[in-house]
Amino acid sequence: MGNRAGDGFSAVSGGDAASPDGDGPSRRGSGARPGAGSGPSLKARAVAYLSRREHSRQELRRKLSAWCDDPAAIEAVLDELAREHWQSDQRYAQAYAHRAAARQGAQRILGALRQQGLADDELAGLRDSLRATEADRARAVWQRKFGQPPADPREYARQYRFMAGRGFSADCIRRLLDR
């Protein structure tokens, strides 16, 4: 896996490697450092983050603050992205819940979304839909992990703890294990 002659890349890593066009040190691997004045604009960085996956407003604010010390500029970019429908906390919540629903209960999903800065009133519809499907999702998680009802109180407690750790409600877990 050595370098081929003439491919324009040096085997030496770091800033001393020649650039592919031979015009001096390569920028490859050095990356723009946070706080540097050059590089993409805040909006371009935010759009790049959003092109990979949905982000909450709070999450984008935190990531952009590594590149800019002006909170007003960051808020202006976030407002513009929301106005243009490129960033939506509601869409982020739906995407997150969709990814996590097969493995986690409503309490854990909603708690994670609250930590991302989403308010309870924004989560009301999502909360209802998660709770409506929680018994089926809990049964699927339990079936993959255990598959058999608990044989004794110790096993019951172990299965209960596992399901509670996944964020399923106590009532849902009891109904599942006591059947």
mmCIF file of C-alpha atoms in Angstrom:
data_model
loop_
_atom_site.group_PDB
_atom_site.id
_atom_site.type_symbol
_atom_site.label_atom_id
_atom_site.label_comp_id
_atom_site.label_asym_id
_atom_site.label_seq_id
_atom_site.Cartn_x
_atom_site.Cartn_y
_atom_site.Cartn_z
ATOM 1 C CA MET A 1 0.000 0.000 0.000
ATOM 2 C CA GLY A 2 2.864 2.362 -0.670
ATOM 3 C CA ASN A 3 2.595 5.543 -2.633
ATOM 4 C CA ARG A 4 2.644 5.329 -6.368
ATOM 5 C CA ALA A 5 5.114 7.586 -8.085
ATOM 6 C CA GLY A 6 3.453 10.631 -9.536
ATOM 7 C CA ASP A 7 0.237 10.437 -7.506
ATOM 8 C CA GLY A 8 1.026 13.836 -5.969
ATOM 9 C CA PHE A 9 0.909 12.754 -2.347
ATOM 10 C CA SER A 10 3.854 12.317 -0.055
ATOM 11 C CA ALA A 11 4.196 9.440 2.375
ATOM 12 C CA VAL A 12 5.079 11.971 5.067
ATOM 13 C CA SER A 13 2.105 13.027 7.167
ATOM 14 C CA GLY A 14 1.623 16.474 8.591
ATOM 15 C CA GLY A 15 2.061 19.936 7.176
ATOM 16 C CA ASP A 16 5.250 19.165 5.212
ATOM 17 C CA ALA A 17 3.535 17.037 2.589
ATOM 18 C CA ALA A 18 3.409 18.525 -0.858
ATOM 19 C CA SER A 19 0.021 19.466 -2.212
ATOM 20 C CA PRO A 20 -1.276 17.554 -5.238
ATOM 21 C CA ASP A 21 -0.657 20.541 -7.506
ATOM 22 C CA GLY A 22 2.879 21.077 -6.195
ATOM 23 C CA ASP A 23 2.254 24.610 -4.941
ATOM 24 C CA GLY A 24 3.575 24.179 -1.409
ATOM 25 C CA PRO A 25 2.437 22.602 1.826
ATOM 26 C CA SER A 26 -0.758 20.615 1.705
ATOM 27 C CA ARG A 27 -3.787 21.635 3.736
ATOM 28 C CA ARG A 28 -4.780 17.970 3.844
ATOM 29 C CA GLY A 29 -5.056 16.767 7.422
ATOM 30 C CA SER A 30 -4.510 20.195 8.936
ATOM 31 C CA GLY A 31 -8.184 21.200 8.844
ATOM 32 C CA ALA A 32 -9.491 24.610 9.753
ATOM 33 C CA ARG A 33 -9.148 25.282 13.445
ATOM 34 C CA PRO A 34 -12.055 26.622 15.456
ATOM 35 C CA GLY A 35 -11.938 30.366 15.699
ATOM 36 C CA ALA A 36 -9.943 30.764 12.497
ATOM 37 C CA GLY A 37 -11.182 33.621 10.358
ATOM 38 C CA SER A 38 -11.015 31.723 7.097
ATOM 39 C CA GLY A 39 -13.150 28.863 5.955
ATOM 40 C CA PRO A 40 -16.844 28.352 5.413
ATOM 41 C CA SER A 41 -19.391 30.786 6.777
ATOM 42 C CA LEU A 42 -21.476 29.923 9.815
ATOM 43 C CA LYS A 43 -24.467 29.230 7.600
ATOM 44 C CA ALA A 44 -22.409 26.927 5.373
ATOM 45 C CA ARG A 45 -21.183 25.030 8.428
ATOM 46 C CA ALA A 46 -24.729 24.718 9.773
ATOM 47 C CA VAL A 47 -26.027 23.484 6.419
ATOM 48 C CA ALA A 48 -23.189 20.948 6.300
ATOM 49 C CA TYR A 49 -24.184 19.652 9.741
ATOM 50 C CA LEU A 50 -27.837 19.498 8.688
ATOM 51 C CA SER A 51 -26.986 17.683 5.459
ATOM 52 C CA ARG A 52 -25.611 14.793 7.502
ATOM 53 C CA ARG A 53 -28.612 14.466 9.848
ATOM 54 C CA GLU A 54 -31.248 16.546 11.598
ATOM 55 C CA HIS A 55 -29.988 18.654 14.521
ATOM 56 C CA SER A 56 -31.879 20.471 17.255
ATOM 57 C CA ARG A 57 -31.470 24.231 17.496
ATOM 58 C CA GLN A 58 -29.532 23.823 20.767
ATOM 59 C CA GLU A 59 -27.212 21.241 19.219
ATOM 60 C CA LEU A 60 -26.464 23.488 16.225
ATOM 61 C CA ARG A 61 -25.871 26.450 18.550
ATOM 62 C CA ARG A 62 -23.334 24.415 20.524
ATOM 63 C CA LYS A 63 -21.525 23.208 17.396
ATOM 64 C CA LEU A 64 -21.426 26.660 15.786
ATOM 65 C CA SER A 65 -20.167 28.299 18.976
ATOM 66 C CA ALA A 66 -16.882 26.452 18.432
ATOM 67 C CA TRP A 67 -16.447 28.517 15.266
ATOM 68 C CA CYS A 68 -17.809 31.908 16.346
ATOM 69 C CA ASP A 69 -17.678 33.866 19.592
ATOM 70 C CA ASP A 70 -20.638 36.102 18.704
ATOM 71 C CA PRO A 71 -23.899 34.614 20.058
ATOM 72 C CA ALA A 72 -25.943 37.170 18.102
ATOM 73 C CA ALA A 73 -24.428 35.996 14.802
ATOM 74 C CA ILE A 74 -25.154 32.380 15.681
ATOM 75 C CA GLU A 75 -28.762 33.197 16.619
ATOM 76 C CA ALA A 76 -29.201 35.106 13.349
ATOM 77 C CA VAL A 77 -28.011 32.073 11.371
ATOM 78 C CA LEU A 78 -30.262 29.745 13.380
ATOM 79 C CA ASP A 79 -33.256 32.050 12.835
ATOM 80 C CA GLU A 80 -32.555 32.134 9.096
ATOM 81 C CA LEU A 81 -32.271 28.343 8.915
ATOM 82 C CA ALA A 82 -35.567 27.938 10.778
ATOM 83 C CA ARG A 83 -37.257 30.542 8.562
ATOM 84 C CA GLU A 84 -36.077 28.690 5.432
ATOM 85 C CA HIS A 85 -37.214 25.344 6.946
ATOM 86 C CA TRP A 86 -33.702 23.881 6.890
ATOM 87 C CA GLN A 87 -33.755 23.343 10.641
ATOM 88 C CA SER A 88 -36.781 22.263 12.615
ATOM 89 C CA ASP A 89 -36.873 21.023 16.185
ATOM 90 C CA GLN A 90 -40.108 19.193 15.371
ATOM 91 C CA ARG A 91 -38.464 17.368 12.455
ATOM 92 C CA TYR A 92 -35.443 16.588 14.650
ATOM 93 C CA ALA A 93 -37.714 15.107 17.325
ATOM 94 C CA GLN A 94 -39.511 12.935 14.770
ATOM 95 C CA ALA A 95 -36.236 11.689 13.268
ATOM 96 C CA TYR A 96 -34.726 10.956 16.678
ATOM 97 C CA ALA A 97 -37.837 9.121 17.855
ATOM 98 C CA HIS A 98 -37.919 7.084 14.652
ATOM 99 C CA ARG A 99 -34.281 6.010 15.148
ATOM 100 C CA ALA A 100 -34.673 5.183 18.838
ATOM 101 C CA ALA A 101 -38.196 3.760 18.990
ATOM 102 C CA ALA A 102 -37.197 0.180 18.204
ATOM 103 C CA ARG A 103 -34.813 0.081 21.194
ATOM 104 C CA GLN A 104 -36.101 2.544 23.784
ATOM 105 C CA GLY A 105 -39.215 3.470 25.698
ATOM 106 C CA ALA A 106 -41.089 6.748 25.621
ATOM 107 C CA GLN A 107 -39.544 8.061 28.846
ATOM 108 C CA ARG A 108 -35.986 7.650 27.606
ATOM 109 C CA ILE A 109 -36.690 9.107 24.157
ATOM 110 C CA LEU A 110 -38.537 12.113 25.573
ATOM 111 C CA GLY A 111 -35.827 12.667 28.188
ATOM 112 C CA ALA A 112 -33.136 12.705 25.518
ATOM 113 C CA LEU A 113 -35.140 15.198 23.458
ATOM 114 C CA ARG A 114 -35.600 17.448 26.496
ATOM 115 C CA GLN A 115 -31.833 17.399 26.990
ATOM 116 C CA GLN A 116 -31.506 18.614 23.405
ATOM 117 C CA GLY A 117 -33.509 21.694 24.333
ATOM 118 C CA LEU A 118 -36.977 20.738 23.116
ATOM 119 C CA ALA A 119 -39.853 21.968 25.262
ATOM 120 C CA ASP A 120 -42.607 19.707 26.583
ATOM 121 C CA ASP A 121 -45.266 21.467 24.505
ATOM 122 C CA GLU A 122 -43.269 20.691 21.329
ATOM 123 C CA LEU A 123 -43.189 17.021 22.338
ATOM 124 C CA ALA A 124 -46.889 16.567 23.156
ATOM 125 C CA GLY A 125 -47.883 14.888 19.886
ATOM 126 C CA LEU A 126 -44.788 12.731 19.855
ATOM 127 C CA ARG A 127 -45.386 11.703 23.477
ATOM 128 C CA ASP A 128 -48.886 10.489 22.616
ATOM 129 C CA SER A 129 -47.741 8.454 19.619
ATOM 130 C CA LEU A 130 -44.854 6.888 21.554
ATOM 131 C CA ARG A 131 -47.101 5.930 24.451
ATOM 132 C CA ALA A 132 -49.660 4.420 22.054
ATOM 133 C CA THR A 133 -47.063 2.024 20.637
ATOM 134 C CA GLU A 134 -45.023 1.454 23.795
ATOM 135 C CA ALA A 135 -46.478 -1.961 24.694
ATOM 136 C CA ASP A 136 -45.691 -3.396 21.249
ATOM 137 C CA ARG A 137 -42.203 -1.908 21.226
ATOM 138 C CA ALA A 138 -41.528 -3.171 24.764
ATOM 139 C CA ARG A 139 -42.636 -6.666 23.782
ATOM 140 C CA ALA A 140 -40.287 -6.627 20.768
ATOM 141 C CA VAL A 141 -37.316 -5.454 22.870
ATOM 142 C CA TRP A 142 -38.095 -8.011 25.589
ATOM 143 C CA GLN A 143 -38.490 -10.811 23.024
ATOM 144 C CA ARG A 144 -35.107 -10.044 21.428
ATOM 145 C CA LYS A 145 -33.331 -9.927 24.780
ATOM 146 C CA PHE A 146 -35.079 -12.587 26.864
ATOM 147 C CA GLY A 147 -37.757 -14.495 24.962
ATOM 148 C CA GLN A 148 -38.939 -16.380 28.067
ATOM 149 C CA PRO A 149 -40.964 -15.220 31.055
ATOM 150 C CA PRO A 150 -38.985 -14.856 34.279
ATOM 151 C CA ALA A 151 -38.781 -18.133 36.193
ATOM 152 C CA ASP A 152 -38.125 -16.658 39.627
ATOM 153 C CA PRO A 153 -38.167 -13.297 41.444
ATOM 154 C CA ARG A 154 -34.478 -12.704 40.764
ATOM 155 C CA GLU A 155 -34.966 -13.133 37.012
ATOM 156 C CA TYR A 156 -38.102 -10.959 37.180
ATOM 157 C CA ALA A 157 -36.056 -8.192 38.817
ATOM 158 C CA ARG A 158 -33.300 -8.544 36.221
ATOM 159 C CA GLN A 159 -35.715 -8.285 33.302
ATOM 160 C CA TYR A 160 -37.558 -5.412 34.990
ATOM 161 C CA ARG A 161 -34.309 -3.464 35.489
ATOM 162 C CA PHE A 162 -33.299 -4.003 31.876
ATOM 163 C CA MET A 163 -36.621 -2.749 30.522
ATOM 164 C CA ALA A 164 -36.677 0.202 32.947
ATOM 165 C CA GLY A 165 -33.168 1.135 31.842
ATOM 166 C CA ARG A 166 -34.432 1.259 28.286
ATOM 167 C CA GLY A 167 -37.020 3.839 29.337
ATOM 168 C CA PHE A 168 -40.211 1.806 29.340
ATOM 169 C CA SER A 169 -42.844 2.773 31.906
ATOM 170 C CA ALA A 170 -43.297 0.735 35.082
ATOM 171 C CA ASP A 171 -46.896 -0.066 34.167
ATOM 172 C CA CYS A 172 -45.889 -1.306 30.726
ATOM 173 C CA ILE A 173 -43.107 -3.482 32.159
ATOM 174 C CA ARG A 174 -45.390 -5.021 34.796
ATOM 175 C CA ARG A 175 -48.044 -5.854 32.206
ATOM 176 C CA LEU A 176 -45.379 -7.432 29.999
ATOM 177 C CA LEU A 177 -43.707 -9.522 32.696
ATOM 178 C CA ASP A 178 -46.874 -10.533 34.566
ATOM 179 C CA ARG A 179 -48.681 -12.001 31.575
#
